[in-house]
PDB file of N, CA and C in Angstrom:
ATOM      1  N   MET A  89     137.980 174.239  92.487  1.00 75.00           N
ATOM      2  CA  MET A  89     137.643 172.949  93.051  1.00 75.00           C
ATOM      3  C   MET A  89     136.131 172.792  93.176  1.00 75.00           C
ATOM      4  N   LYS A  90     135.451 173.882  93.603  1.00 72.00           N
ATOM      5  CA  LYS A  90     133.994 173.819  93.751  1.00 72.00           C
ATOM      6  C   LYS A  90     133.323 173.607  92.398  1.00 72.00           C
ATOM      7  N   LYS A  91     133.880 174.204  91.355  1.00 75.00           N
ATOM      8  CA  LYS A  91     133.303 174.041  90.023  1.00 75.00           C
ATOM      9  C   LYS A  91     133.424 172.594  89.553  1.00 75.00           C
ATOM     10  N   ILE A  92     134.536 171.959  89.867  1.00 80.00           N
ATOM     11  CA  ILE A  92     134.734 170.561  89.470  1.00 80.00           C
ATOM     12  C   ILE A  92     133.750 169.662  90.208  1.00 80.00           C
ATOM     13  N   LEU A  93     133.582 169.887  91.513  1.00 74.00           N
ATOM     14  CA  LEU A  93     132.625 169.092  92.287  1.00 74.00           C
ATOM     15  C   LEU A  93     131.196 169.310  91.804  1.00 74.00           C
ATOM     16  N   LEU A  94     130.867 170.556  91.477  1.00 72.00           N
ATOM     17  CA  LEU A  94     129.532 170.859  90.954  1.00 72.00           C
ATOM     18  C   LEU A  94     129.311 170.165  89.607  1.00 72.00           C
ATOM     19  N   ALA A  95     130.332 170.169  88.752  1.00 76.00           N
ATOM     20  CA  ALA A  95     130.223 169.510  87.447  1.00 76.00           C
ATOM     21  C   ALA A  95     130.057 167.999  87.619  1.00 76.00           C
ATOM     22  N   ILE A  96     130.792 167.409  88.553  1.00 81.00           N
ATOM     23  CA  ILE A  96     130.676 165.969  88.805  1.00 81.00           C
ATOM     24  C   ILE A  96     129.298 165.634  89.357  1.00 81.00           C
ATOM     25  N   ALA A  97     128.813 166.440  90.301  1.00 75.00           N
ATOM     26  CA  ALA A  97     127.485 166.200  90.878  1.00 75.00           C
ATOM     27  C   ALA A  97     126.402 166.327  89.813  1.00 75.00           C
ATOM     28  N   THR A  98     126.534 167.313  88.940  1.00 76.00           N
ATOM     29  CA  THR A  98     125.563 167.497  87.857  1.00 76.00           C
ATOM     30  C   THR A  98     125.597 166.304  86.898  1.00 76.00           C
ATOM     31  N   ALA A  99     126.791 165.839  86.567  1.00 72.00           N
ATOM     32  CA  ALA A  99     126.920 164.700  85.657  1.00 72.00           C
ATOM     33  C   ALA A  99     126.313 163.437  86.266  1.00 72.00           C
ATOM     34  N   VAL A 100     126.555 163.202  87.553  1.00 71.00           N
ATOM     35  CA  VAL A 100     125.998 162.026  88.222  1.00 71.00           C
ATOM     36  C   VAL A 100     124.477 162.108  88.269  1.00 71.00           C
ATOM     37  N   THR A 101     123.951 163.297  88.553  1.00 69.00           N
ATOM     38  CA  THR A 101     122.496 163.487  88.594  1.00 69.00           C
ATOM     39  C   THR A 101     121.878 163.231  87.223  1.00 69.00           C
ATOM     40  N   MET A 102     122.472 163.779  86.181  1.00 63.00           N
ATOM     41  CA  MET A 102     121.942 163.588  84.823  1.00 63.00           C
ATOM     42  C   MET A 102     122.022 162.115  84.414  1.00 63.00           C
ATOM     43  N   LEU A 103     123.130 161.463  84.741  1.00 63.00           N
ATOM     44  CA  LEU A 103     123.281 160.047  84.411  1.00 63.00           C
ATOM     45  C   LEU A 103     122.239 159.205  85.137  1.00 63.00           C
ATOM     46  N   SER A 104     121.966 159.541  86.386  1.00 62.00           N
ATOM     47  CA  SER A 104     120.945 158.817  87.156  1.00 62.00           C
ATOM     48  C   SER A 104     119.570 158.986  86.529  1.00 62.00           C
ATOM     49  N   LEU A 105     119.243 160.207  86.127  1.00 55.00           N
ATOM     50  CA  LEU A 105     117.937 160.454  85.507  1.00 55.00           C
ATOM     51  C   LEU A 105     117.789 159.681  84.202  1.00 55.00           C
ATOM     52  N   PHE A 106     118.833 159.665  83.385  1.00 60.00           N
ATOM     53  CA  PHE A 106     118.761 158.936  82.120  1.00 60.00           C
ATOM     54  C   PHE A 106     118.653 157.432  82.342  1.00 60.00           C
ATOM     55  N   SER A 107     119.392 156.905  83.313  1.00 62.00           N
ATOM     56  CA  SER A 107     119.337 155.459  83.544  1.00 62.00           C
ATOM     57  C   SER A 107     118.000 155.035  84.129  1.00 62.00           C
ATOM     58  N   LEU A 108     117.390 155.864  84.975  1.00 58.00           N
ATOM     59  CA  LEU A 108     116.086 155.519  85.539  1.00 58.00           C
ATOM     60  C   LEU A 108     114.989 155.581  84.491  1.00 58.00           C
ATOM     61  N   SER A 109     115.091 156.510  83.557  1.00 58.00           N
ATOM     62  CA  SER A 109     114.077 156.579  82.504  1.00 58.00           C
ATOM     63  C   SER A 109     114.193 155.380  81.574  1.00 58.00           C
ATOM     64  N   GLY A 110     115.359 154.783  81.466  1.00 61.00           N
ATOM     65  CA  GLY A 110     115.548 153.596  80.645  1.00 61.00           C
ATOM     66  C   GLY A 110     114.868 152.368  81.223  1.00 61.00           C
ATOM     67  N   CYS A 111     114.716 152.308  82.542  1.00 68.00           N
ATOM     68  CA  CYS A 111     114.071 151.153  83.177  1.00 68.00           C
ATOM     69  C   CYS A 111     112.622 151.015  82.720  1.00 68.00           C
ATOM     70  N   GLU A 112     111.927 152.115  82.590  1.00 66.00           N
ATOM     71  CA  GLU A 112     110.536 152.101  82.130  1.00 66.00           C
ATOM     72  C   GLU A 112     110.464 151.573  80.696  1.00 66.00           C
ATOM     73  N   LYS A 113     111.401 152.003  79.869  1.00 65.00           N
ATOM     74  CA  LYS A 113     111.409 151.557  78.480  1.00 65.00           C
ATOM     75  C   LYS A 113     111.692 150.057  78.392  1.00 65.00           C
ATOM     76  N   VAL A 114     112.621 149.565  79.194  1.00 60.00           N
ATOM     77  CA  VAL A 114     112.931 148.135  79.209  1.00 60.00           C
ATOM     78  C   VAL A 114     111.719 147.339  79.674  1.00 60.00           C
ATOM     79  N   SER A 115     111.033 147.835  80.695  1.00 65.00           N
ATOM     80  CA  SER A 115     109.839 147.161  81.205  1.00 65.00           C
ATOM     81  C   SER A 115     108.745 147.100  80.140  1.00 65.00           C
ATOM     82  N   ASN A 116     108.530 148.206  79.428  1.00 65.00           N
ATOM     83  CA  ASN A 116     107.520 148.233  78.364  1.00 65.00           C
ATOM     84  C   ASN A 116     107.893 147.290  77.223  1.00 65.00           C
ATOM     85  N   THR A 117     109.167 147.241  76.871  1.00 67.00           N
ATOM     86  CA  THR A 117     109.611 146.353  75.801  1.00 67.00           C
ATOM     87  C   THR A 117     109.391 144.891  76.178  1.00 67.00           C
ATOM     88  N   ALA A 118     109.693 144.537  77.424  1.00 65.00           N
ATOM     89  CA  ALA A 118     109.478 143.162  77.885  1.00 65.00           C
ATOM     90  C   ALA A 118     107.997 142.800  77.849  1.00 65.00           C
ATOM     91  N   LYS A 119     107.126 143.732  78.235  1.00 65.00           N
ATOM     92  CA  LYS A 119     105.679 143.486  78.216  1.00 65.00           C
ATOM     93  C   LYS A 119     105.194 143.301  76.778  1.00 65.00           C
ATOM     94  N   ASN A 120     105.717 144.095  75.837  1.00 66.00           N
ATOM     95  CA  ASN A 120     105.334 143.960  74.432  1.00 66.00           C
ATOM     96  C   ASN A 120     105.767 142.613  73.861  1.00 66.00           C
ATOM     97  N   ILE A 121     106.960 142.151  74.230  1.00 68.00           N
ATOM     98  CA  ILE A 121     107.432 140.850  73.753  1.00 68.00           C
ATOM     99  C   ILE A 121     106.552 139.740  74.307  1.00 68.00           C
ATOM    100  N   GLN A 122     106.209 139.822  75.591  1.00 65.00           N
ATOM    101  CA  GLN A 122     105.329 138.815  76.193  1.00 65.00           C
ATOM    102  C   GLN A 122     103.980 138.802  75.490  1.00 65.00           C
ATOM    103  N   SER A 123     103.448 139.966  75.191  1.00 65.00           N
ATOM    104  CA  SER A 123     102.154 140.058  74.524  1.00 65.00           C
ATOM    105  C   SER A 123     102.214 139.451  73.122  1.00 65.00           C
ATOM    106  N   ASP A 124     103.281 139.732  72.384  1.00 64.00           N
ATOM    107  CA  ASP A 124     103.403 139.244  71.013  1.00 64.00           C
ATOM    108  C   ASP A 124     103.618 137.738  70.936  1.00 64.00           C
ATOM    109  N   TRP A 125     104.401 137.167  71.847  1.00 65.00           N
ATOM    110  CA  TRP A 125     104.763 135.759  71.748  1.00 65.00           C
ATOM    111  C   TRP A 125     103.830 134.836  72.501  1.00 65.00           C
ATOM    112  N   VAL A 126     103.424 135.217  73.691  1.00 66.00           N
ATOM    113  CA  VAL A 126     102.655 134.324  74.550  1.00 66.00           C
ATOM    114  C   VAL A 126     101.198 134.744  74.630  1.00 66.00           C
ATOM    115  N   GLY A 127     100.955 136.028  74.621  1.00 71.00           N
ATOM    116  CA  GLY A 127      99.617 136.549  74.870  1.00 71.00           C
ATOM    117  C   GLY A 127      99.485 136.928  76.333  1.00 71.00           C
ATOM    118  N   LEU A 128      98.474 137.692  76.644  1.00 77.00           N
ATOM    119  CA  LEU A 128      98.226 138.134  78.011  1.00 77.00           C
ATOM    120  C   LEU A 128      96.787 137.825  78.378  1.00 77.00           C
ATOM    121  N   ASP A 129      96.530 137.665  79.675  1.00 84.00           N
ATOM    122  CA  ASP A 129      95.146 137.515  80.125  1.00 84.00           C
ATOM    123  C   ASP A 129      94.468 138.863  79.955  1.00 84.00           C
ATOM    124  N   ARG A 130      93.527 138.910  79.024  1.00 86.00           N
ATOM    125  CA  ARG A 130      92.873 140.169  78.687  1.00 86.00           C
ATOM    126  C   ARG A 130      91.372 139.980  78.607  1.00 86.00           C
ATOM    127  N   LYS A 131      90.699 141.112  78.577  1.00 90.00           N
ATOM    128  CA  LYS A 131      89.254 141.139  78.382  1.00 90.00           C
ATOM    129  C   LYS A 131      88.986 142.105  77.236  1.00 90.00           C
ATOM    130  N   ILE A 132      88.189 141.649  76.260  1.00 91.00           N
ATOM    131  CA  ILE A 132      87.781 142.507  75.146  1.00 91.00           C
ATOM    132  C   ILE A 132      86.294 142.771  75.292  1.00 91.00           C
ATOM    133  N   GLU A 133      85.924 144.032  75.296  1.00 93.00           N
ATOM    134  CA  GLU A 133      84.512 144.424  75.298  1.00 93.00           C
ATOM    135  C   GLU A 133      84.201 144.973  73.913  1.00 93.00           C
ATOM    136  N   ILE A 134      83.228 144.357  73.236  1.00 93.00           N
ATOM    137  CA  ILE A 134      82.853 144.773  71.888  1.00 93.00           C
ATOM    138  C   ILE A 134      81.545 145.546  71.971  1.00 93.00           C
ATOM    139  N   TYR A 135      81.544 146.736  71.389  1.00 95.00           N
ATOM    140  CA  TYR A 135      80.397 147.643  71.444  1.00 95.00           C
ATOM    141  C   TYR A 135      79.876 147.928  70.041  1.00 95.00           C
ATOM    142  N   SER A 136      78.600 148.276  69.964  1.00 92.00           N
ATOM    143  CA  SER A 136      78.031 148.785  68.723  1.00 92.00           C
ATOM    144  C   SER A 136      78.581 150.191  68.510  1.00 92.00           C
ATOM    145  N   CYS A 137      79.106 150.440  67.328  1.00 90.00           N
ATOM    146  CA  CYS A 137      79.669 151.765  67.048  1.00 90.00           C
ATOM    147  C   CYS A 137      78.585 152.832  66.915  1.00 90.00           C
ATOM    148  N   TYR A 138      77.347 152.423  66.678  1.00 93.00           N
ATOM    149  CA  TYR A 138      76.264 153.388  66.496  1.00 93.00           C
ATOM    150  C   TYR A 138      75.554 153.719  67.797  1.00 93.00           C
ATOM    151  N   SER A 139      75.211 152.688  68.575  1.00 94.00           N
ATOM    152  CA  SER A 139      74.442 152.936  69.796  1.00 94.00           C
ATOM    153  C   SER A 139      75.304 152.939  71.054  1.00 94.00           C
ATOM    154  N   GLY A 140      76.506 152.378  70.978  1.00 92.00           N
ATOM    155  CA  GLY A 140      77.360 152.283  72.152  1.00 92.00           C
ATOM    156  C   GLY A 140      76.977 151.144  73.076  1.00 92.00           C
ATOM    157  N   LYS A 141      76.056 150.288  72.645  1.00 96.00           N
ATOM    158  CA  LYS A 141      75.579 149.173  73.463  1.00 96.00           C
ATOM    159  C   LYS A 141      76.625 148.054  73.486  1.00 96.00           C
ATOM    160  N   LEU A 142      76.852 147.499  74.687  1.00 96.00           N
ATOM    161  CA  LEU A 142      77.776 146.381  74.838  1.00 96.00           C
ATOM    162  C   LEU A 142      77.178 145.143  74.175  1.00 96.00           C
ATOM    163  N   ILE A 143      77.918 144.550  73.248  1.00 95.00           N
ATOM    164  CA  ILE A 143      77.429 143.392  72.507  1.00 95.00           C
ATOM    165  C   ILE A 143      77.995 142.092  73.065  1.00 95.00           C
ATOM    166  N   LYS A 144      79.294 142.076  73.358  1.00 93.00           N
ATOM    167  CA  LYS A 144      79.928 140.829  73.772  1.00 93.00           C
ATOM    168  C   LYS A 144      81.165 141.129  74.610  1.00 93.00           C
ATOM    169  N   VAL A 145      81.436 140.257  75.579  1.00 94.00           N
ATOM    170  CA  VAL A 145      82.654 140.332  76.390  1.00 94.00           C
ATOM    171  C   VAL A 145      83.403 139.018  76.215  1.00 94.00           C
ATOM    172  N   ILE A 146      84.676 139.111  75.885  1.00 91.00           N
ATOM    173  CA  ILE A 146      85.509 137.932  75.673  1.00 91.00           C
ATOM    174  C   ILE A 146      86.684 138.016  76.637  1.00 91.00           C
ATOM    175  N   LYS A 147      86.924 136.931  77.384  1.00 91.00           N
ATOM    176  CA  LYS A 147      88.055 136.877  78.309  1.00 91.00           C
ATOM    177  C   LYS A 147      88.916 135.680  77.955  1.00 91.00           C
ATOM    178  N   GLY A 148      90.211 135.817  78.154  1.00 86.00           N
ATOM    179  CA  GLY A 148      91.106 134.689  77.925  1.00 86.00           C
ATOM    180  C   GLY A 148      92.505 135.152  77.598  1.00 86.00           C
ATOM    181  N   ASN A 149      93.297 134.221  77.083  1.00 84.00           N
ATOM    182  CA  ASN A 149      94.652 134.516  76.649  1.00 84.00           C
ATOM    183  C   ASN A 149      94.543 135.123  75.256  1.00 84.00           C
ATOM    184  N   ILE A 150      94.758 136.417  75.154  1.00 84.00           N
ATOM    185  CA  ILE A 150      94.464 137.146  73.919  1.00 84.00           C
ATOM    186  C   ILE A 150      95.719 137.841  73.410  1.00 84.00           C
ATOM    187  N   ARG A 151      95.964 137.663  72.116  1.00 82.00           N
ATOM    188  CA  ARG A 151      97.037 138.382  71.429  1.00 82.00           C
ATOM    189  C   ARG A 151      96.420 139.250  70.357  1.00 82.00           C
ATOM    190  N   LEU A 152      96.933 140.450  70.215  1.00 79.00           N
ATOM    191  CA  LEU A 152      96.534 141.299  69.101  1.00 79.00           C
ATOM    192  C   LEU A 152      97.303 140.810  67.889  1.00 79.00           C
ATOM    193  N   ASN A 153      96.606 140.469  66.829  1.00 72.00           N
ATOM    194  CA  ASN A 153      97.243 139.939  65.632  1.00 72.00           C
ATOM    195  C   ASN A 153      97.499 141.086  64.675  1.00 72.00           C
ATOM    196  N   GLN A 154      98.722 141.583  64.691  1.00 65.00           N
ATOM    197  CA  GLN A 154      99.055 142.748  63.874  1.00 65.00           C
ATOM    198  C   GLN A 154      99.457 142.370  62.459  1.00 65.00           C
ATOM    199  N   ASP A 155      99.570 141.070  62.178  1.00 63.00           N
ATOM    200  CA  ASP A 155      99.942 140.635  60.836  1.00 63.00           C
ATOM    201  C   ASP A 155      98.793 140.802  59.851  1.00 63.00           C
ATOM    202  N   ASP A 156      97.563 140.632  60.333  1.00 64.00           N
ATOM    203  CA  ASP A 156      96.403 140.781  59.461  1.00 64.00           C
ATOM    204  C   ASP A 156      96.099 142.258  59.276  1.00 64.00           C
ATOM    205  N   LYS A 157      95.931 142.654  58.041  1.00 65.00           N
ATOM    206  CA  LYS A 157      95.650 144.058  57.729  1.00 65.00           C
ATOM    207  C   LYS A 157      94.196 144.182  57.278  1.00 65.00           C
ATOM    208  N   PHE A 158      93.406 144.876  58.072  1.00 61.00           N
ATOM    209  CA  PHE A 158      92.015 145.118  57.735  1.00 61.00           C
ATOM    210  C   PHE A 158      91.808 146.616  57.624  1.00 61.00           C
ATOM    211  N   ALA A 159      91.051 147.033  56.627  1.00 62.00           N
ATOM    212  CA  ALA A 159      90.805 148.460  56.439  1.00 62.00           C
ATOM    213  C   ALA A 159      90.011 149.042  57.602  1.00 62.00           C
ATOM    214  N   ASN A 160      88.985 148.341  58.054  1.00 70.00           N
ATOM    215  CA  ASN A 160      88.120 148.882  59.106  1.00 70.00           C
ATOM    216  C   ASN A 160      87.953 147.908  60.256  1.00 70.00           C
ATOM    217  N   GLY A 161      88.970 147.159  60.592  1.00 76.00           N
ATOM    218  CA  GLY A 161      88.771 146.181  61.647  1.00 76.00           C
ATOM    219  C   GLY A 161      90.062 145.772  62.316  1.00 76.00           C
ATOM    220  N   ALA A 162      89.927 144.757  63.152  1.00 82.00           N
ATOM    221  CA  ALA A 162      91.069 144.241  63.894  1.00 82.00           C
ATOM    222  C   ALA A 162      90.971 142.727  63.960  1.00 82.00           C
ATOM    223  N   SER A 163      92.103 142.105  64.219  1.00 83.00           N
ATOM    224  CA  SER A 163      92.170 140.659  64.322  1.00 83.00           C
ATOM    225  C   SER A 163      92.825 140.298  65.648  1.00 83.00           C
ATOM    226  N   PHE A 164      92.250 139.320  66.347  1.00 84.00           N
ATOM    227  CA  PHE A 164      92.756 138.865  67.633  1.00 84.00           C
ATOM    228  C   PHE A 164      92.936 137.358  67.590  1.00 84.00           C
ATOM    229  N   LEU A 165      93.853 136.857  68.399  1.00 82.00           N
ATOM    230  CA  LEU A 165      93.959 135.427  68.655  1.00 82.00           C
ATOM    231  C   LEU A 165      93.468 135.215  70.075  1.00 82.00           C
ATOM    232  N   VAL A 166      92.315 134.553  70.210  1.00 85.00           N
ATOM    233  CA  VAL A 166      91.677 134.337  71.508  1.00 85.00           C
ATOM    234  C   VAL A 166      91.767 132.854  71.832  1.00 85.00           C
ATOM    235  N   ASN A 167      92.578 132.516  72.833  1.00 83.00           N
ATOM    236  CA  ASN A 167      92.783 131.119  73.230  1.00 83.00           C
ATOM    237  C   ASN A 167      93.113 130.236  72.023  1.00 83.00           C
ATOM    238  N   GLY A 168      93.951 130.759  71.124  1.00 81.00           N
ATOM    239  CA  GLY A 168      94.389 129.995  69.961  1.00 81.00           C
ATOM    240  C   GLY A 168      93.474 130.065  68.756  1.00 81.00           C
ATOM    241  N   LYS A 169      92.331 130.747  68.855  1.00 86.00           N
ATOM    242  CA  LYS A 169      91.399 130.856  67.732  1.00 86.00           C
ATOM    243  C   LYS A 169      91.352 132.301  67.257  1.00 86.00           C
ATOM    244  N   LYS A 170      91.282 132.456  65.934  1.00 85.00           N
ATOM    245  CA  LYS A 170      91.302 133.789  65.342  1.00 85.00           C
ATOM    246  C   LYS A 170      89.921 134.421  65.376  1.00 85.00           C
ATOM    247  N   MET A 171      89.873 135.699  65.723  1.00 86.00           N
ATOM    248  CA  MET A 171      88.618 136.447  65.762  1.00 86.00           C
ATOM    249  C   MET A 171      88.832 137.771  65.032  1.00 86.00           C
ATOM    250  N   HIS A 172      87.918 138.102  64.143  1.00 85.00           N
ATOM    251  CA  HIS A 172      87.962 139.365  63.418  1.00 85.00           C
ATOM    252  C   HIS A 172      86.765 140.204  63.837  1.00 85.00           C
ATOM    253  N   THR A 173      86.963 141.509  63.922  1.00 86.00           N
ATOM    254  CA  THR A 173      85.846 142.400  64.208  1.00 86.00           C
ATOM    255  C   THR A 173      86.069 143.737  63.519  1.00 86.00           C
ATOM    256  N   ASN A 174      84.976 144.350  63.117  1.00 85.00           N
ATOM    257  CA  ASN A 174      85.037 145.718  62.625  1.00 85.00           C
ATOM    258  C   ASN A 174      84.191 146.624  63.516  1.00 85.00           C
ATOM    259  N   MET A 175      83.887 146.126  64.716  1.00 88.00           N
ATOM    260  CA  MET A 175      83.109 146.884  65.692  1.00 88.00           C
ATOM    261  C   MET A 175      84.067 147.702  66.557  1.00 88.00           C
ATOM    262  N   CYS A 176      83.503 148.552  67.395  1.00 89.00           N
ATOM    263  CA  CYS A 176      84.292 149.308  68.366  1.00 89.00           C
ATOM    264  C   CYS A 176      84.611 148.385  69.538  1.00 89.00           C
ATOM    265  N   PHE A 177      85.822 148.454  70.040  1.00 89.00           N
ATOM    266  CA  PHE A 177      86.198 147.541  71.121  1.00 89.00           C
ATOM    267  C   PHE A 177      87.169 148.208  72.085  1.00 89.00           C
ATOM    268  N   ILE A 178      87.201 147.643  73.291  1.00 88.00           N
ATOM    269  CA  ILE A 178      88.157 148.048  74.321  1.00 88.00           C
ATOM    270  C   ILE A 178      88.879 146.786  74.764  1.00 88.00           C
ATOM    271  N   VAL A 179      90.205 146.831  74.778  1.00 86.00           N
ATOM    272  CA  VAL A 179      91.009 145.711  75.249  1.00 86.00           C
ATOM    273  C   VAL A 179      91.617 146.117  76.583  1.00 86.00           C
ATOM    274  N   GLN A 180      91.417 145.275  77.595  1.00 88.00           N
ATOM    275  CA  GLN A 180      91.929 145.583  78.928  1.00 88.00           C
ATOM    276  C   GLN A 180      92.665 144.367  79.465  1.00 88.00           C
ATOM    277  N   GLU A 181      93.856 144.593  80.003  1.00 83.00           N
ATOM    278  CA  GLU A 181      94.598 143.503  80.631  1.00 83.00           C
ATOM    279  C   GLU A 181      93.953 143.190  81.973  1.00 83.00           C
ATOM    280  N   ILE A 182      93.692 141.906  82.224  1.00 82.00           N
ATOM    281  CA  ILE A 182      93.069 141.497  83.479  1.00 82.00           C
ATOM    282  C   ILE A 182      94.078 141.682  84.604  1.00 82.00           C
ATOM    283  N   GLY A 183      93.620 142.262  85.691  1.00 74.00           N
ATOM    284  CA  GLY A 183      94.485 142.498  86.838  1.00 74.00           C
ATOM    285  C   GLY A 183      94.867 143.955  87.006  1.00 74.00           C
ATOM    286  N   ILE A 184      94.580 144.780  86.022  1.00 70.00           N
ATOM    287  CA  ILE A 184      94.871 146.206  86.134  1.00 70.00           C
ATOM    288  C   ILE A 184      93.706 146.876  86.834  1.00 70.00           C
ATOM    289  N   LYS A 185      94.019 147.658  87.847  1.00 69.00           N
ATOM    290  CA  LYS A 185      92.975 148.352  88.598  1.00 69.00           C
ATOM    291  C   LYS A 185      92.786 149.749  88.026  1.00 69.00           C
ATOM    292  N   GLU A 186      91.531 150.124  87.842  1.00 68.00           N
ATOM    293  CA  GLU A 186      91.229 151.460  87.345  1.00 68.00           C
ATOM    294  C   GLU A 186      91.188 152.437  88.505  1.00 68.00           C
ATOM    295  N   GLU A 187      91.661 153.643  88.246  1.00 65.00           N
ATOM    296  CA  GLU A 187      91.632 154.684  89.260  1.00 65.00           C
ATOM    297  C   GLU A 187      90.391 155.538  89.056  1.00 65.00           C
ATOM    298  N   ALA A 188      89.763 155.914  90.154  1.00 63.00           N
ATOM    299  CA  ALA A 188      88.595 156.795  90.076  1.00 63.00           C
ATOM    300  C   ALA A 188      89.063 158.201  89.726  1.00 63.00           C
ATOM    301  N   GLN A 189      88.288 158.866  88.891  1.00 61.00           N
ATOM    302  CA  GLN A 189      88.667 160.230  88.496  1.00 61.00           C
ATOM    303  C   GLN A 189      87.732 161.238  89.081  1.00 61.00           C
TER     304      GLN A 189
END
């Protein structure tokens, strides 16, 4: 009887762990769909790849345009207008707080 209860408890624990890990995946998938279809409030910082100097900061409703294929660059849709760059850049979602390290 104890073995059966232990097996049931183990099965319930494993099922709980698997179902909770699925919530994170569902949340990430929903965020990716929102980003692809609507865009997100983001900030792009464009830097010189040689000196590391900040060149430009762009804020707005930004989508990463993955349909355009560039050998050394990226394409963005910024407030409905297309922007191409082959510079170094950082894309950050507005509203995310950075943690001090």
